[in-house]
Coordinates of C-alpha atoms in Angstrom, one line a residue:
M145 CA -4.1 -53.3 -5.3
Q146 CA -4.4 -56.2 -7.7
F147 CA -3.8 -59.9 -7.1
P148 CA -2.5 -62.1 -9.9
Y149 CA -4.9 -64.3 -11.8
T150 CA -5.2 -67.9 -10.6
R151 CA -6.9 -70.8 -12.4
P152 CA -10.1 -72.0 -10.7
I153 CA -9.9 -75.0 -8.5
L154 CA -13.2 -74.3 -6.7
A155 CA -16.5 -73.2 -8.0
I156 CA -15.9 -69.7 -6.8
F157 CA -12.6 -67.8 -6.4
I158 CA -11.4 -64.2 -6.0
L159 CA -9.5 -62.4 -8.8
T160 CA -9.2 -58.9 -7.3
T161 CA -10.0 -57.2 -4.0
L162 CA -10.0 -53.5 -3.3
A163 CA -10.6 -51.2 -0.3
A164 CA -13.8 -49.2 -0.2
P165 CA -13.2 -45.5 -0.6
S166 CA -16.0 -42.9 -0.6
P167 CA -17.9 -42.3 -3.9
A168 CA -16.6 -39.5 -6.2
P169 CA -17.2 -38.3 -9.7
V170 CA -16.0 -40.6 -12.6
H171 CA -13.4 -39.4 -15.0
Y172 CA -12.3 -41.1 -18.2
T173 CA -8.6 -40.8 -19.0
D174 CA -7.2 -41.3 -22.5
I175 CA -4.4 -43.8 -22.0
T176 CA -3.9 -44.6 -25.7
L177 CA -0.3 -43.3 -25.9
S178 CA 0.8 -44.8 -22.6
S179 CA -0.9 -48.1 -23.3
H180 CA 1.4 -48.7 -26.4
V181 CA -1.7 -49.5 -28.5
N182 CA -0.8 -47.8 -31.8
F183 CA -3.5 -49.2 -34.1
V184 CA -4.5 -47.0 -37.0
N185 CA -7.5 -48.0 -39.1
H186 CA -6.8 -47.8 -42.8
N187 CA -10.1 -47.8 -44.7
S188 CA -8.3 -46.9 -48.0
P189 CA -10.5 -44.0 -49.2
T190 CA -10.7 -43.4 -52.9
S191 CA -12.2 -40.8 -55.2
Q192 CA -14.8 -43.4 -56.2
K193 CA -16.5 -43.2 -52.8
Y194 CA -17.0 -46.9 -52.5
L195 CA -19.5 -47.4 -49.7
L196 CA -17.2 -50.0 -48.1
E197 CA -14.7 -47.3 -47.2
A198 CA -17.1 -45.6 -44.8
M199 CA -18.1 -48.7 -42.7
T200 CA -15.1 -50.5 -41.2
G201 CA -14.1 -51.4 -38.5
G202 CA -14.8 -53.3 -35.3
V203 CA -13.0 -54.0 -32.0
A204 CA -13.1 -57.2 -29.9
I205 CA -12.3 -58.0 -26.3
I206 CA -10.6 -61.4 -26.1
D207 CA -8.6 -62.9 -23.3
F208 CA -6.8 -65.1 -25.8
D209 CA -4.1 -66.4 -23.4
N210 CA -6.5 -67.1 -20.5
D211 CA -4.5 -65.1 -18.0
G212 CA -7.6 -63.2 -16.7
W213 CA -6.7 -59.9 -18.4
P214 CA -8.7 -58.7 -21.4
D215 CA -6.7 -58.4 -24.6
L216 CA -7.7 -56.3 -27.7
F217 CA -8.3 -57.1 -31.3
F218 CA -8.8 -54.5 -34.0
V219 CA -10.3 -55.1 -37.5
N220 CA -8.7 -53.2 -40.4
G221 CA -9.5 -52.6 -44.1
A222 CA -7.5 -53.5 -47.2
Q223 CA -6.1 -51.8 -50.3
L224 CA -8.7 -50.4 -52.6
N225 CA -7.8 -49.4 -56.2
T226 CA -9.3 -46.8 -58.5
P227 CA -11.1 -48.3 -60.1
Q228 CA -11.5 -51.5 -58.1
R229 CA -12.7 -54.6 -60.0
D230 CA -14.9 -57.2 -58.5
D231 CA -12.7 -60.0 -59.8
A232 CA -9.6 -58.5 -58.2
P233 CA -9.0 -59.8 -54.6
L234 CA -8.9 -57.3 -51.8
V235 CA -5.6 -57.7 -50.1
K236 CA -3.7 -56.4 -47.1
T237 CA -0.8 -55.1 -49.2
G238 CA 1.3 -54.1 -46.1
P239 CA 1.4 -54.1 -42.3
E240 CA -0.7 -50.9 -42.2
F241 CA -3.7 -52.9 -43.4
W242 CA -3.2 -55.8 -40.9
N243 CA -5.8 -56.6 -38.3
R244 CA -4.1 -56.3 -34.9
L245 CA -4.0 -58.2 -31.6
Y246 CA -2.6 -56.6 -28.5
R247 CA -1.8 -58.6 -25.4
N248 CA -2.5 -57.1 -22.0
N249 CA 0.6 -56.8 -19.9
H250 CA -1.3 -56.3 -16.6
D251 CA 0.3 -52.9 -16.0
G252 CA -1.7 -50.6 -18.2
T253 CA 0.3 -51.4 -21.3
F254 CA -0.2 -53.8 -24.2
T255 CA 2.1 -55.6 -26.6
D256 CA 1.4 -56.2 -30.3
F257 CA 1.0 -60.0 -30.6
T258 CA -0.4 -60.0 -34.1
V259 CA 2.4 -61.8 -36.0
K260 CA 3.0 -64.4 -33.2
A261 CA -0.7 -65.2 -33.1
G262 CA -1.0 -65.3 -36.9
L263 CA -3.9 -62.9 -37.1
Q264 CA -2.8 -60.4 -39.7
G265 CA -6.0 -61.3 -41.7
Q266 CA -7.1 -61.3 -45.3
G267 CA -9.4 -59.1 -47.3
Y268 CA -11.3 -56.0 -46.3
G269 CA -12.3 -56.5 -42.7
M270 CA -15.5 -55.3 -41.0
G271 CA -16.2 -56.9 -37.6
A272 CA -15.2 -59.5 -35.0
A273 CA -16.9 -61.9 -32.7
V274 CA -15.4 -63.9 -29.8
A275 CA -16.4 -67.1 -28.1
D276 CA -15.1 -70.6 -27.1
Y277 CA -17.2 -72.3 -29.8
D278 CA -15.5 -75.7 -29.3
N279 CA -15.7 -75.6 -25.5
D280 CA -12.0 -76.3 -25.1
G281 CA -11.4 -73.5 -22.6
F282 CA -9.8 -71.0 -25.0
P283 CA -11.7 -68.2 -26.8
D284 CA -11.8 -68.3 -30.5
L285 CA -12.2 -65.5 -33.0
L286 CA -14.4 -64.8 -36.0
V287 CA -13.7 -61.9 -38.4
T288 CA -16.3 -60.7 -40.9
N289 CA -15.2 -59.2 -44.2
Y290 CA -16.6 -58.0 -47.4
G291 CA -16.8 -61.3 -49.3
G292 CA -16.6 -63.9 -46.5
C293 CA -15.8 -64.6 -42.9
I294 CA -12.8 -66.2 -41.3
L295 CA -13.0 -68.4 -38.2
Y296 CA -9.8 -68.6 -36.2
R297 CA -9.5 -71.5 -33.7
N298 CA -7.4 -70.7 -30.6
N299 CA -4.7 -73.3 -30.3
G300 CA -4.1 -72.6 -26.6
D301 CA -0.5 -71.6 -27.1
G302 CA -0.9 -68.0 -28.2
T303 CA -1.5 -68.9 -31.9
F304 CA -4.6 -69.2 -34.0
T305 CA -5.5 -71.4 -37.0
D306 CA -7.8 -70.5 -39.9
V307 CA -10.4 -73.3 -39.7
T308 CA -13.1 -71.6 -41.8
K309 CA -13.3 -74.2 -44.6
K310 CA -12.9 -77.1 -42.1
A311 CA -15.7 -75.8 -40.0
G312 CA -18.1 -75.6 -43.0
L313 CA -18.6 -71.8 -42.8
H314 CA -19.3 -70.9 -46.4
T315 CA -20.4 -67.3 -46.6
E316 CA -20.8 -64.7 -49.3
G317 CA -21.6 -61.0 -49.5
W318 CA -20.9 -58.0 -47.3
Q319 CA -20.8 -59.3 -43.7
T320 CA -20.9 -56.9 -40.8
S321 CA -21.7 -57.7 -37.1
A322 CA -21.6 -61.3 -35.9
G323 CA -22.1 -63.1 -32.6
F324 CA -22.1 -66.5 -30.9
F325 CA -25.1 -67.7 -28.9
D326 CA -26.8 -71.0 -28.0
Y327 CA -30.1 -70.7 -29.7
N328 CA -31.2 -74.3 -29.0
N329 CA -29.7 -74.7 -25.5
D330 CA -27.7 -77.8 -26.4
G331 CA -24.5 -76.5 -24.7
K332 CA -22.8 -75.6 -28.0
L333 CA -22.4 -72.1 -29.3
D334 CA -24.1 -71.3 -32.6
L335 CA -23.3 -68.3 -34.9
F336 CA -25.3 -65.4 -36.3
I337 CA -23.8 -63.3 -39.1
C338 CA -25.3 -60.1 -40.4
R339 CA -25.1 -59.0 -44.0
Y340 CA -25.6 -55.4 -45.1
V341 CA -26.8 -54.9 -48.7
Q342 CA -26.5 -56.4 -52.2
W343 CA -23.5 -54.2 -53.2
N344 CA -20.4 -54.7 -55.3
F345 CA -17.8 -52.4 -56.9
A346 CA -19.6 -52.5 -60.3
A347 CA -22.8 -51.3 -58.7
N348 CA -21.1 -48.3 -57.1
T349 CA -23.1 -45.6 -58.9
F350 CA -22.4 -41.9 -58.7
C351 CA -24.1 -40.0 -55.8
G352 CA -23.7 -36.5 -54.6
L353 CA -22.9 -33.2 -56.4
R354 CA -21.2 -33.1 -59.8
E355 CA -18.6 -30.7 -58.7
A356 CA -15.1 -30.8 -57.2
G357 CA -15.3 -32.7 -53.9
G358 CA -19.0 -33.2 -54.3
R359 CA -19.2 -36.9 -54.8
S360 CA -20.5 -38.8 -51.7
Y361 CA -21.2 -42.3 -50.5
C362 CA -24.5 -43.6 -51.8
H363 CA -27.5 -44.0 -49.5
P364 CA -28.4 -47.7 -48.7
D365 CA -31.8 -47.0 -50.5
N366 CA -29.8 -47.5 -53.7
Y367 CA -29.2 -51.1 -52.9
K368 CA -31.4 -54.2 -52.4
P369 CA -31.6 -55.9 -49.0
I370 CA -30.1 -59.3 -48.2
S371 CA -30.8 -62.0 -45.6
N372 CA -28.5 -62.9 -42.6
Y373 CA -26.9 -66.2 -41.7
L374 CA -27.5 -68.6 -38.9
F375 CA -25.1 -71.5 -38.4
R376 CA -25.8 -74.4 -35.9
N377 CA -22.9 -75.8 -34.0
N378 CA -22.6 -79.5 -34.6
G379 CA -20.3 -80.1 -31.6
D380 CA -17.5 -81.6 -33.7
G381 CA -15.8 -78.4 -34.9
T382 CA -18.2 -77.9 -37.8
F383 CA -21.3 -75.8 -38.4
T384 CA -24.5 -76.3 -40.5
D385 CA -26.2 -73.5 -42.3
V386 CA -29.7 -73.4 -40.9
S387 CA -30.6 -70.0 -42.1
E388 CA -33.5 -71.3 -44.2
S389 CA -34.9 -74.0 -41.8
S390 CA -34.8 -71.5 -38.9
H391 CA -36.7 -68.9 -40.9
I392 CA -33.9 -66.4 -40.5
K393 CA -33.4 -66.3 -44.3
A394 CA -37.0 -65.3 -44.9
S395 CA -36.3 -61.8 -43.7
A396 CA -34.0 -59.7 -45.9
G397 CA -32.7 -56.5 -44.5
K398 CA -29.7 -54.1 -44.3
A399 CA -28.1 -55.4 -41.1
L400 CA -25.3 -53.6 -39.3
G401 CA -25.8 -54.2 -35.6
L402 CA -26.6 -57.3 -33.5
A403 CA -27.5 -58.1 -29.9
F404 CA -28.9 -61.2 -28.1
A405 CA -31.3 -61.2 -25.2
D406 CA -34.2 -63.3 -23.8
F407 CA -36.8 -60.6 -24.3
N408 CA -39.8 -62.6 -23.1
Q409 CA -37.9 -64.5 -20.3
D410 CA -38.9 -67.9 -21.7
G411 CA -35.4 -69.4 -21.5
W412 CA -34.6 -69.1 -25.2
M413 CA -32.3 -66.4 -26.6
D414 CA -33.8 -64.0 -29.1
I415 CA -32.1 -61.7 -31.6
T416 CA -32.4 -58.0 -32.3
V417 CA -30.9 -56.6 -35.5
A418 CA -30.2 -53.0 -36.4
N419 CA -31.0 -52.3 -40.1
D420 CA -29.9 -49.2 -41.9
S421 CA -32.8 -47.1 -43.2
F422 CA -34.9 -50.2 -43.2
Q423 CA -37.3 -51.8 -40.8
Q424 CA -35.5 -53.1 -37.6
F425 CA -35.7 -56.9 -36.9
L426 CA -36.7 -58.7 -33.8
F427 CA -36.3 -62.5 -34.1
M428 CA -38.2 -64.3 -31.3
N429 CA -36.9 -67.8 -30.6
N430 CA -39.8 -70.4 -30.8
G431 CA -37.8 -73.0 -28.9
N432 CA -38.0 -75.5 -31.7
G433 CA -35.2 -74.4 -33.9
T434 CA -37.1 -71.7 -35.6
F435 CA -37.6 -67.9 -35.2
T436 CA -40.4 -65.5 -35.9
E437 CA -39.6 -62.0 -36.9
T438 CA -42.0 -59.8 -34.8
A439 CA -40.5 -56.3 -34.8
V440 CA -43.5 -54.5 -36.3
I441 CA -46.0 -56.3 -34.0
A442 CA -43.7 -55.8 -31.0
G443 CA -43.2 -52.1 -31.7
T444 CA -39.4 -52.2 -32.4
G445 CA -39.6 -52.0 -36.2
Y446 CA -40.0 -48.2 -36.6
T447 CA -40.0 -44.9 -34.8
D448 CA -43.2 -43.9 -33.0
D449 CA -44.4 -42.2 -36.1
G450 CA -43.9 -45.2 -38.3
K451 CA -40.6 -44.2 -39.9
V452 CA -37.5 -46.1 -40.7
F453 CA -34.2 -44.9 -39.4
A454 CA -30.5 -45.7 -40.0
G455 CA -30.0 -48.4 -37.4
M456 CA -26.2 -49.0 -37.1
G457 CA -25.2 -50.2 -33.6
T458 CA -27.5 -51.8 -31.1
D459 CA -27.5 -53.2 -27.6
A460 CA -30.0 -55.0 -25.3
A461 CA -30.1 -54.9 -21.5
D462 CA -32.4 -54.1 -18.7
I463 CA -32.3 -50.3 -18.4
D464 CA -35.3 -49.7 -16.2
G465 CA -34.7 -52.4 -13.7
D466 CA -37.9 -54.5 -14.3
G467 CA -36.0 -57.7 -15.2
Y468 CA -36.8 -57.5 -18.9
P469 CA -34.2 -56.4 -21.5
D470 CA -34.7 -53.2 -23.4
I471 CA -33.2 -52.1 -26.7
V472 CA -31.1 -49.1 -27.7
T473 CA -30.1 -48.5 -31.4
T474 CA -28.1 -45.7 -32.9
A475 CA -29.1 -43.7 -36.0
L476 CA -27.9 -41.0 -38.4
S477 CA -27.8 -37.2 -37.8
N478 CA -31.2 -35.5 -38.1
E479 CA -32.8 -38.7 -36.7
S480 CA -32.6 -39.8 -33.1
Y481 CA -31.1 -42.8 -31.4
A482 CA -33.9 -45.2 -30.5
Y483 CA -34.8 -46.5 -27.0
F484 CA -37.4 -49.4 -27.1
R485 CA -38.6 -50.1 -23.5
N486 CA -39.8 -53.6 -22.9
N487 CA -43.4 -53.8 -21.7
R488 CA -43.0 -57.4 -20.5
D489 CA -45.9 -58.6 -22.6
G490 CA -44.1 -59.1 -26.0
T491 CA -44.4 -55.4 -26.9
F492 CA -42.1 -52.4 -26.5
D493 CA -42.7 -48.6 -26.1
Y494 CA -40.7 -46.1 -28.2
A495 CA -39.3 -44.3 -25.2
T496 CA -36.8 -42.2 -27.1
N497 CA -38.4 -38.8 -26.5
G498 CA -39.7 -39.3 -23.0
S499 CA -36.3 -40.5 -21.9
R500 CA -34.6 -37.4 -23.4
L501 CA -32.4 -39.6 -25.6
G502 CA -34.0 -38.1 -28.7
E503 CA -33.2 -34.5 -28.0
I504 CA -29.6 -35.3 -26.9
T505 CA -28.7 -37.3 -30.0
R506 CA -30.5 -35.5 -32.8
S507 CA -27.4 -34.0 -34.4
L508 CA -25.2 -37.0 -33.9
A509 CA -24.5 -40.1 -36.0
G510 CA -23.9 -43.2 -33.8
W511 CA -22.2 -46.5 -34.4
G512 CA -20.8 -48.3 -31.4
V513 CA -23.1 -48.3 -28.3
R514 CA -23.0 -50.0 -25.0
I515 CA -25.5 -50.2 -22.1
F516 CA -23.5 -50.4 -18.8
D517 CA -23.1 -48.9 -15.4
Y518 CA -20.1 -46.6 -15.7
D519 CA -20.2 -45.3 -12.2
N520 CA -21.3 -48.4 -10.3
D521 CA -24.4 -46.8 -8.8
G522 CA -26.6 -49.7 -9.7
E523 CA -28.3 -48.0 -12.7
N524 CA -27.4 -48.7 -16.4
D525 CA -26.0 -45.8 -18.4
L526 CA -25.2 -45.3 -22.1
F527 CA -22.0 -44.8 -24.2
F528 CA -22.0 -43.9 -27.9
A529 CA -19.2 -43.7 -30.4
N530 CA -20.1 -41.2 -33.1
G531 CA -19.1 -39.9 -36.5
H532 CA -21.0 -39.2 -39.7
V533 CA -20.9 -41.6 -42.6
M534 CA -20.3 -38.8 -45.1
D535 CA -16.8 -37.3 -44.9
N536 CA -18.0 -34.2 -46.8
I537 CA -21.4 -33.8 -45.1
H538 CA -20.6 -30.2 -44.3
A539 CA -20.9 -29.4 -48.1
T540 CA -24.6 -30.1 -48.2
Q541 CA -25.5 -29.7 -44.5
P542 CA -23.2 -27.1 -42.9
H543 CA -24.8 -27.6 -39.5
L544 CA -23.4 -31.2 -39.3
Q545 CA -19.8 -32.5 -39.1
Y546 CA -18.1 -35.7 -40.1
A547 CA -15.9 -36.2 -37.0
Q548 CA -18.0 -36.1 -33.8
P549 CA -17.3 -36.4 -30.1
P550 CA -18.3 -39.6 -28.1
L551 CA -21.2 -39.4 -25.8
L552 CA -21.7 -40.6 -22.2
L553 CA -25.2 -40.5 -20.8
K554 CA -26.1 -41.1 -17.2
Q555 CA -29.5 -42.6 -16.5
E556 CA -31.7 -41.5 -13.6
S557 CA -35.3 -42.6 -13.1
G558 CA -35.7 -43.5 -16.8
K559 CA -34.2 -40.3 -18.2
F560 CA -30.8 -39.7 -19.7
Y561 CA -28.5 -36.8 -18.9
D562 CA -25.4 -35.8 -20.8
V563 CA -22.4 -36.1 -18.5
S564 CA -19.8 -36.0 -21.2
P565 CA -18.6 -32.4 -20.4
R566 CA -17.5 -33.5 -16.9
S567 CA -16.2 -37.0 -17.8
G568 CA -12.8 -36.2 -19.4
S569 CA -11.2 -34.3 -22.3
A570 CA -11.7 -37.2 -24.7
F571 CA -15.4 -36.3 -24.8
Q572 CA -14.5 -32.9 -26.2
R573 CA -12.6 -34.3 -29.1
N574 CA -13.9 -35.4 -32.5
W575 CA -13.5 -38.7 -34.3
A576 CA -15.0 -40.6 -37.1
S577 CA -15.8 -43.5 -34.8
R578 CA -17.2 -46.9 -35.7
G579 CA -16.8 -50.0 -33.5
A580 CA -16.7 -49.7 -29.7
A581 CA -16.3 -52.2 -26.9
V582 CA -16.5 -51.9 -23.1
A583 CA -14.3 -54.0 -20.7
D584 CA -12.6 -53.9 -17.4
L585 CA -9.1 -53.8 -18.9
D586 CA -7.3 -53.3 -15.6
N587 CA -9.5 -55.6 -13.5
D588 CA -10.2 -52.8 -11.0
G589 CA -14.0 -53.1 -11.0
D590 CA -15.0 -50.2 -13.3
L591 CA -15.5 -50.4 -17.0
D592 CA -13.1 -48.9 -19.6
I593 CA -13.9 -48.0 -23.3
V594 CA -12.1 -49.0 -26.5
V595 CA -13.0 -47.4 -29.9
N596 CA -11.9 -48.1 -33.5
N597 CA -12.0 -45.0 -35.7
S598 CA -12.5 -45.0 -39.4
G599 CA -9.3 -43.8 -41.1
G600 CA -7.7 -42.9 -37.8
A601 CA -6.1 -44.0 -34.6
A602 CA -8.0 -46.1 -32.1
Y603 CA -8.4 -44.8 -28.5
I604 CA -8.6 -46.3 -25.0
L605 CA -10.4 -44.6 -22.2
R606 CA -9.6 -45.7 -18.6
N607 CA -12.4 -45.4 -16.1
D608 CA -11.0 -43.5 -13.0
G609 CA -13.3 -43.4 -10.1
G610 CA -16.1 -45.8 -11.0
N611 CA -14.8 -48.3 -8.4
R612 CA -15.3 -45.8 -5.6
N613 CA -18.8 -47.2 -5.5
S614 CA -19.2 -50.8 -4.5
W615 CA -19.1 -53.5 -7.1
I616 CA -18.8 -57.2 -7.9
G617 CA -17.7 -58.9 -11.1
L618 CA -18.8 -62.4 -12.3
N619 CA -16.9 -64.7 -14.7
L620 CA -19.3 -67.6 -15.5
R621 CA -18.0 -71.0 -16.6
G622 CA -20.5 -73.5 -18.0
K623 CA -20.3 -77.2 -17.6
K624 CA -23.5 -78.7 -19.0
S625 CA -24.1 -75.3 -20.6
N626 CA -21.6 -73.8 -23.1
R627 CA -18.3 -73.0 -21.4
D628 CA -18.6 -69.3 -21.8
G629 CA -22.0 -69.3 -20.0
I630 CA -23.5 -67.2 -22.8
G631 CA -27.2 -66.9 -22.3
A632 CA -27.0 -67.3 -18.5
R633 CA -29.4 -64.9 -16.7
V634 CA -28.1 -63.5 -13.4
T635 CA -30.1 -61.6 -10.7
L636 CA -28.2 -59.9 -8.0
I637 CA -30.1 -58.9 -4.8
S638 CA -28.3 -56.3 -2.6
A639 CA -28.5 -56.1 1.1
A640 CA -31.2 -53.4 0.8
G641 CA -33.3 -55.8 -1.4
K642 CA -32.7 -54.1 -4.7
S643 CA -32.6 -56.5 -7.7
Q644 CA -30.4 -56.1 -10.8
H645 CA -30.7 -58.4 -13.9
K646 CA -28.1 -59.1 -16.5
M647 CA -27.4 -61.8 -19.1
V648 CA -24.1 -63.1 -20.3
T649 CA -23.3 -62.1 -23.9
A650 CA -20.5 -60.6 -25.9
A651 CA -22.5 -59.5 -28.9
A652 CA -23.5 -55.8 -28.9
S653 CA -22.5 -52.4 -30.4
Y654 CA -21.4 -52.2 -34.0
L655 CA -19.0 -54.8 -35.5
S656 CA -17.7 -55.5 -32.0
S657 CA -17.4 -58.0 -29.2
Q658 CA -17.6 -57.1 -25.5
D659 CA -16.2 -58.3 -22.3
R660 CA -18.5 -61.1 -21.5
R661 CA -17.9 -60.9 -17.7
L662 CA -20.8 -59.3 -15.8
F663 CA -20.2 -56.3 -13.5
F664 CA -22.7 -55.1 -11.0
G665 CA -22.5 -51.8 -9.3
I666 CA -24.2 -51.5 -5.9
G667 CA -23.5 -47.9 -5.0
T668 CA -22.8 -47.3 -1.3
E669 CA -24.0 -50.6 -0.1
D670 CA -21.4 -52.9 1.5
H671 CA -23.1 -56.3 1.1
V672 CA -24.7 -58.5 -1.5
K673 CA -27.5 -60.8 -0.2
E674 CA -27.4 -63.3 -3.0
I675 CA -26.8 -64.0 -6.6
L676 CA -29.2 -66.1 -8.6
I677 CA -28.1 -67.8 -11.8
R678 CA -30.3 -69.5 -14.4
W679 CA -27.9 -71.3 -16.8
P680 CA -29.0 -72.1 -20.4
S681 CA -29.1 -75.8 -19.4
G682 CA -32.0 -74.9 -17.0
I683 CA -29.8 -75.4 -13.9
K684 CA -30.5 -72.9 -11.2
Q685 CA -27.7 -71.8 -8.8
T686 CA -27.6 -69.5 -5.8
I687 CA -24.5 -67.8 -4.4
A688 CA -25.2 -66.5 -0.9
N689 CA -23.5 -63.6 0.7
P690 CA -20.5 -63.2 -1.7
A691 CA -17.9 -60.7 -0.7
I692 CA -17.9 -57.6 -2.9
R693 CA -15.1 -55.7 -4.7
Q694 CA -13.8 -58.9 -6.4
I695 CA -14.2 -60.8 -9.6
L696 CA -15.6 -64.2 -9.0
T697 CA -15.4 -67.2 -11.4
I698 CA -18.6 -69.3 -10.8
E699 CA -18.7 -72.7 -12.3
E700 CA -22.1 -74.3 -13.2
S701 CA -23.2 -76.7 -10.6
A702 CA -24.0 -80.3 -11.5
S703 CA -27.7 -80.1 -10.7

């Protein structure tokens, strides 16, 4: 049973309330067909094996009409020619190349709202980021592309306006993941944009076997690294490029994935970046407008034997329940996905092998990733969207395959267990997956999954059974802090005294933007003792004895 969404008039209000059935196994149902989401990614593959073809595209969760129901945005490619010239613009020659926006109809179906919203897009798309950067109450949208980003301002009437030039966002190169966060705690959301490698069509050298069907996409080792962008929000609709003054520009890499977290719990948001076959980055916020890249010292730069790996998607959250966020990053087949466990002293342990993550993921190539509690038992689990980068990988490595199944791992006492075989038929199918996002699409208290697949149809998996365990959802609204509450740290203390820790952010996975609402599973407990919130402004707020099985909107208190 679901209640309609109501705009907040008090600091806390109820969105949904459900009865409390007994716990049962969770099953994910593929509802793509019935949802009317018919998006197909067109990466425009050519005989030239342009590296660009293998990398798109992302998916974003955006409640663009503020009705309380998450909508979906998919990023698409553009027409590529054979050969493709660098002075020829990449264009979306037809509707099949458009980016797509789908409005949530509240009944399990979606309506294509792309044309009405004006979000067909331009150029060869990569990823998307969502946030209310101007604090007007409506979420805005940034789309990254090969060649430059596009910032769309939400007009509040179902339409968007391209304000990139007006906002002062001048960007170049191959952009990938992006995210909004308030790095200086001034109440205005800033913007971080990843860039991949120094690549262009003229530099697309021949790689692979010189035989029919033997050409392959070149390894990133063939291209030089490049630095990322950091833009400071000026509060007047414009941004200033502070990449150099913040010391972000000093670290050139091959960035694909991005996540934010306060790793040392000092009140300032830090940045973890997944680099492809390059040292991983960990930018620690110094609290004075600058960052220090500390990955090697902290232990997140390499594997435990000092090797680089193909970091693609990444996420940061508290996995082991100690209050400090950990890091999970995907990798290529014949490597292992990385789990860096936070030691709470500025260092991390490479916990990949001890957690069983290494042995489970050895043959897979991961992109989208999300740390979340899929069964609401109070412990964080993992989802991975997989697929090899080489569409002809079987020619040189017959034991590997291009299209691969998704992976769902349940976490118990610091170890991961593959529950995919019992979680639905979708986990037995193969895709060339890229971006992935997690959201409560039907507002029933358990988290659903959306995946964008390279050169194929997207899919949506509905969580059936996760809400049999008790849960509570939080939708934070900043006042002195940024309106989205991004960067707020929340601790939930259950009736039994168990603590859970989460932080509001939408940036995670690969090229994608997540549901920024927080969902806490509390298992078989029927009561929450209190919720403690530390807003980016420094304001601390306590919610005592909130009723469970509902989504609360909590507005930042005045003091």
